[in-house]
Coordinates of C-alpha atoms and ligand atoms in Angstrom, one line a residue:
M268 CA 116.7 87.7 91.1
K269 CA 118.3 86.7 94.6
I270 CA 119.5 89.5 97.0
V271 CA 121.0 89.0 100.4
F272 CA 121.0 91.8 103.1
S273 CA 122.8 92.2 105.8
L274 CA 120.7 94.0 108.4
G275 CA 122.9 96.0 110.8
G276 CA 122.0 95.5 114.7
S277 CA 122.2 99.2 114.7
M278 CA 118.6 99.0 112.9
V279 CA 116.8 96.3 114.7
C280 CA 118.1 96.9 118.3
P281 CA 119.9 100.5 118.4
D282 CA 119.3 100.9 122.3
D283 CA 116.3 98.9 122.5
I284 CA 114.7 96.2 120.3
D285 CA 113.0 98.4 117.9
S286 CA 109.7 96.9 116.9
D287 CA 108.5 99.6 114.7
Y288 CA 111.5 99.1 112.6
I289 CA 111.2 95.3 112.6
G290 CA 107.6 95.5 111.5
K291 CA 108.3 97.9 108.5
F292 CA 111.3 95.9 107.5
S293 CA 109.1 92.8 107.8
K294 CA 106.4 94.3 105.4
F295 CA 109.1 95.4 102.7
S296 CA 110.8 92.2 102.7
E297 CA 107.6 90.3 102.2
E298 CA 106.8 92.9 99.2
I299 CA 110.4 92.3 97.7
S300 CA 110.0 88.4 98.3
K301 CA 107.2 88.2 95.7
R302 CA 109.4 89.0 92.8
A303 CA 113.0 88.1 94.3
K304 CA 114.3 85.4 96.7
I305 CA 115.6 87.3 99.8
Y306 CA 118.0 86.3 102.5
V307 CA 118.5 88.5 105.5
V308 CA 121.4 88.1 107.9
V309 CA 120.7 89.9 111.2
G310 CA 123.0 91.6 113.3
G311 CA 123.5 91.8 117.0
G312 CA 123.2 95.7 117.8
K313 CA 123.0 96.8 121.6
T314 CA 121.4 93.0 122.7
A315 CA 125.3 92.0 121.4
R316 CA 127.1 94.9 123.2
K317 CA 125.3 94.7 126.4
Y318 CA 126.2 91.0 126.9
V319 CA 129.7 91.0 125.6
E320 CA 130.3 94.4 127.9
V321 CA 129.3 92.2 131.0
A322 CA 131.2 89.1 129.8
R323 CA 134.4 91.1 129.8
K324 CA 133.9 92.3 133.2
F325 CA 134.4 88.4 134.1
N326 CA 137.5 88.4 131.9
T327 CA 136.5 85.9 129.3
S328 CA 138.0 85.4 126.3
E329 CA 137.4 87.2 122.9
F330 CA 136.5 84.1 121.2
F331 CA 133.7 83.4 124.0
C332 CA 132.7 87.3 123.7
D333 CA 132.1 86.4 119.9
I334 CA 130.1 83.2 120.8
I335 CA 127.9 85.2 123.0
G336 CA 127.6 87.6 120.2
I337 CA 126.6 85.4 117.9
Y338 CA 123.9 83.9 120.4
A339 CA 122.6 87.7 120.3
T340 CA 122.4 88.1 116.5
R341 CA 120.4 84.7 116.6
L342 CA 117.8 86.1 119.2
N343 CA 117.4 89.6 116.8
A344 CA 117.0 86.9 114.0
C345 CA 114.0 85.3 116.0
M346 CA 112.2 88.9 116.3
L347 CA 112.4 89.2 112.6
I348 CA 111.1 86.0 112.2
S349 CA 108.4 86.5 114.6
S350 CA 107.3 89.5 112.8
L351 CA 106.7 87.9 109.5
N352 CA 103.2 86.7 108.4
L353 CA 104.7 82.9 107.9
D354 CA 102.4 79.8 108.0
H355 CA 105.3 78.5 110.3
S356 CA 108.1 80.0 112.1
Y357 CA 111.4 78.3 112.0
P358 CA 114.6 78.8 114.2
P359 CA 117.4 81.2 112.3
F360 CA 119.6 79.0 110.1
E361 CA 123.1 78.4 111.9
S362 CA 125.0 77.9 108.9
I363 CA 125.4 79.3 105.4
E364 CA 125.1 75.9 103.9
D365 CA 121.8 75.2 105.5
A366 CA 120.4 78.7 104.6
S367 CA 121.6 78.4 101.2
K368 CA 119.5 74.9 100.6
S369 CA 116.4 76.6 102.2
N370 CA 113.0 76.8 100.4
E371 CA 111.7 79.2 102.9
K372 CA 110.3 82.4 101.1
I373 CA 112.5 84.7 103.2
V374 CA 115.5 83.0 104.5
I375 CA 116.8 84.4 108.1
M376 CA 119.8 83.8 110.1
G377 CA 122.2 85.3 112.5
G378 CA 126.0 84.7 112.9
T379 CA 127.9 81.6 112.4
H380 CA 131.4 81.5 113.8
P381 CA 133.8 83.9 115.7
M382 CA 136.3 86.2 113.9
H383 CA 133.8 87.7 111.5
T384 CA 130.4 89.5 111.9
T385 CA 127.1 89.1 110.2
D386 CA 128.3 91.3 107.4
G387 CA 131.1 88.5 106.5
V388 CA 128.0 85.8 106.9
A389 CA 125.9 87.8 104.6
A390 CA 128.7 88.3 102.3
M391 CA 129.7 84.6 101.9
L392 CA 125.9 83.5 101.7
A393 CA 125.8 86.0 98.8
E394 CA 128.7 84.2 97.6
N395 CA 127.2 80.8 97.9
V396 CA 124.0 81.3 96.6
R397 CA 125.4 83.4 93.8
A398 CA 123.3 86.5 94.7
D399 CA 122.8 89.2 92.1
L400 CA 122.9 91.7 94.9
F401 CA 124.4 92.2 98.3
V402 CA 122.8 95.0 100.3
N403 CA 124.4 96.4 103.6
L404 CA 121.8 98.2 105.7
T405 CA 123.4 100.6 108.2
N406 CA 122.6 103.5 110.2
V407 CA 124.6 106.2 107.9
D408 CA 123.6 107.1 104.4
Y409 CA 127.1 106.0 102.7
V410 CA 130.6 104.9 103.3
Y411 CA 132.7 107.8 104.7
D412 CA 136.4 108.2 104.9
K413 CA 136.0 108.4 109.0
D414 CA 132.9 108.6 111.5
P415 CA 130.6 111.1 110.3
G416 CA 129.1 110.9 113.8
K417 CA 132.3 112.4 115.2
Y418 CA 133.9 114.1 112.6
K419 CA 131.9 116.8 110.5
D420 CA 134.6 117.0 107.6
A421 CA 134.1 113.2 107.1
K422 CA 134.2 112.5 103.4
K423 CA 131.4 110.3 101.9
Y424 CA 131.9 108.1 98.9
E425 CA 129.1 107.0 96.3
K426 CA 131.2 104.7 94.4
L427 CA 134.2 102.8 95.6
S428 CA 136.0 99.9 94.3
Y429 CA 136.8 96.8 96.2
D430 CA 140.5 97.5 97.0
D431 CA 139.7 101.1 97.9
L432 CA 137.0 99.7 100.3
I433 CA 139.5 97.1 102.0
K434 CA 141.8 100.1 102.3
I435 CA 139.3 102.2 104.3
L436 CA 138.7 98.8 106.6
N437 CA 142.2 98.2 107.0
N438 CA 142.4 101.4 109.5
S439 CA 139.8 99.9 111.8
E440 CA 139.9 97.3 114.5
M441 CA 138.2 93.8 114.6
D442 CA 137.1 92.9 118.0
A443 CA 133.8 91.6 119.6
S444 CA 131.3 94.0 118.9
A445 CA 133.6 96.4 117.0
N446 CA 131.0 98.8 115.3
N447 CA 132.5 99.1 111.6
I448 CA 130.3 99.7 108.3
L449 CA 131.5 96.4 107.0
D450 CA 133.8 93.9 108.2
L451 CA 137.4 92.5 106.4
V452 CA 135.9 89.2 105.6
A453 CA 132.7 90.7 103.8
A454 CA 135.0 93.1 102.0
K455 CA 137.5 90.2 100.8
T456 CA 134.5 87.9 100.1
I457 CA 132.7 91.0 97.7
K458 CA 135.9 91.6 95.9
R459 CA 137.1 87.9 95.1
S460 CA 133.4 87.1 93.6
N461 CA 132.7 90.4 92.2
I462 CA 129.2 90.5 94.4
R463 CA 127.7 94.2 93.2
T464 CA 127.5 95.8 96.8
L465 CA 125.1 98.5 98.1
I466 CA 125.8 100.2 101.4
L467 CA 122.8 102.4 102.7
N468 CA 120.8 103.7 105.3
G469 CA 118.2 100.9 106.2
K470 CA 115.7 103.2 107.5
D471 CA 114.7 104.8 104.1
F472 CA 112.5 102.1 102.6
K473 CA 111.8 104.4 99.4
N474 CA 115.4 104.8 98.8
L475 CA 116.0 101.4 99.2
K476 CA 113.5 99.9 96.8
S477 CA 115.1 102.7 94.5
A478 CA 118.3 101.0 95.0
I479 CA 117.0 97.3 94.5
N480 CA 115.4 98.4 91.2
G481 CA 118.6 99.8 89.9
E482 CA 117.4 103.3 90.1
K483 CA 119.4 106.3 91.6
F484 CA 119.5 106.0 95.3
K485 CA 121.5 107.6 98.0
G486 CA 124.1 105.3 99.2
T487 CA 127.8 103.6 98.3
I488 CA 128.1 101.3 95.3
I489 CA 130.9 99.0 95.7
E490 CA 131.9 97.1 92.4
Ligands
UTP731 P1 127.4 91.9 114.3 O1 128.7 92.7 114.6 O2 127.2 91.3 113.2 O3 126.3 93.0 114.9 O4 127.4 90.8 115.6 P2 126.2 94.2 115.3 O5 127.4 94.8 116.2 O6 124.9 95.0 115.4 O7 126.8 95.4 113.9 P3 126.3 95.8 112.7 O8 125.3 96.9 113.3 O9 125.5 94.8 111.9 O10 127.5 96.2 111.8 C1 127.9 91.2 116.9 C2 129.0 90.7 117.2 O11 128.8 89.0 117.4 C3 129.9 88.4 117.0 C4 131.0 89.3 117.0 O12 131.7 89.8 118.1 C5 130.1 90.7 116.6 O13 130.9 91.9 116.8 N1 129.7 87.6 115.8 C6 128.7 87.5 114.9 C7 130.5 86.5 115.5 O14 131.8 86.4 116.0 N2 130.5 86.0 114.4 C8 129.4 86.0 113.6 O15 129.1 85.2 112.6 C9 128.4 87.1 113.9

């Protein structure tokens, strides 16, 4: 079984680097890797936003803001690699092709190119390795019709079709460090290859285990 995780930057670096969470995710991935090949694509979180904010003050291009964001994701990926009990460490993979070929027990990478986020990278990686499951770990419990942090009446979705997800995402914008639940590249990729996708809160490891085991869980299924 192959599982690709998109580990949101909001998990590893919400306001500052969350060593407690990274340690817990490491333990969890080591356990899962005993029975599945796993791939983790790490997001940029506050690290990315902080650097991009300063770069924008210098009026740099959006393209270059994306490049800065990519470095931030790789830095966070380095933290996850550091926390694993590996017999050798390695720098995060920089391309989907290299990550796909890797024999590492747990394959870790960050971003690759401008104009998409690490969700897009993770979905394309899932497509290329023909993953059985794509799991997006984020800081909310479900996909909602609007931001549940801002709107009390936000409606949660337990199940969505690929097209419904794309419709919801089409209403949100794409710029460097945009904070959407999944990016459009990811949504279109999972649609064209029919990749079973789960979107759930990355903090609840018990729930995450149930989701991976095909049991009832709290989160959104896209299929
Ligand atoms: P992410 O958007 O993937 O991290 O990358 P995040 O903000 O932590 O998002 P969540 O929590 O995972 O949803 C940060 C920024 O880096 C650039 C984009 O500008 C992105 O917003 N980036 C990242 C790229 O341009 N290409 C990539 O492949 C990855």
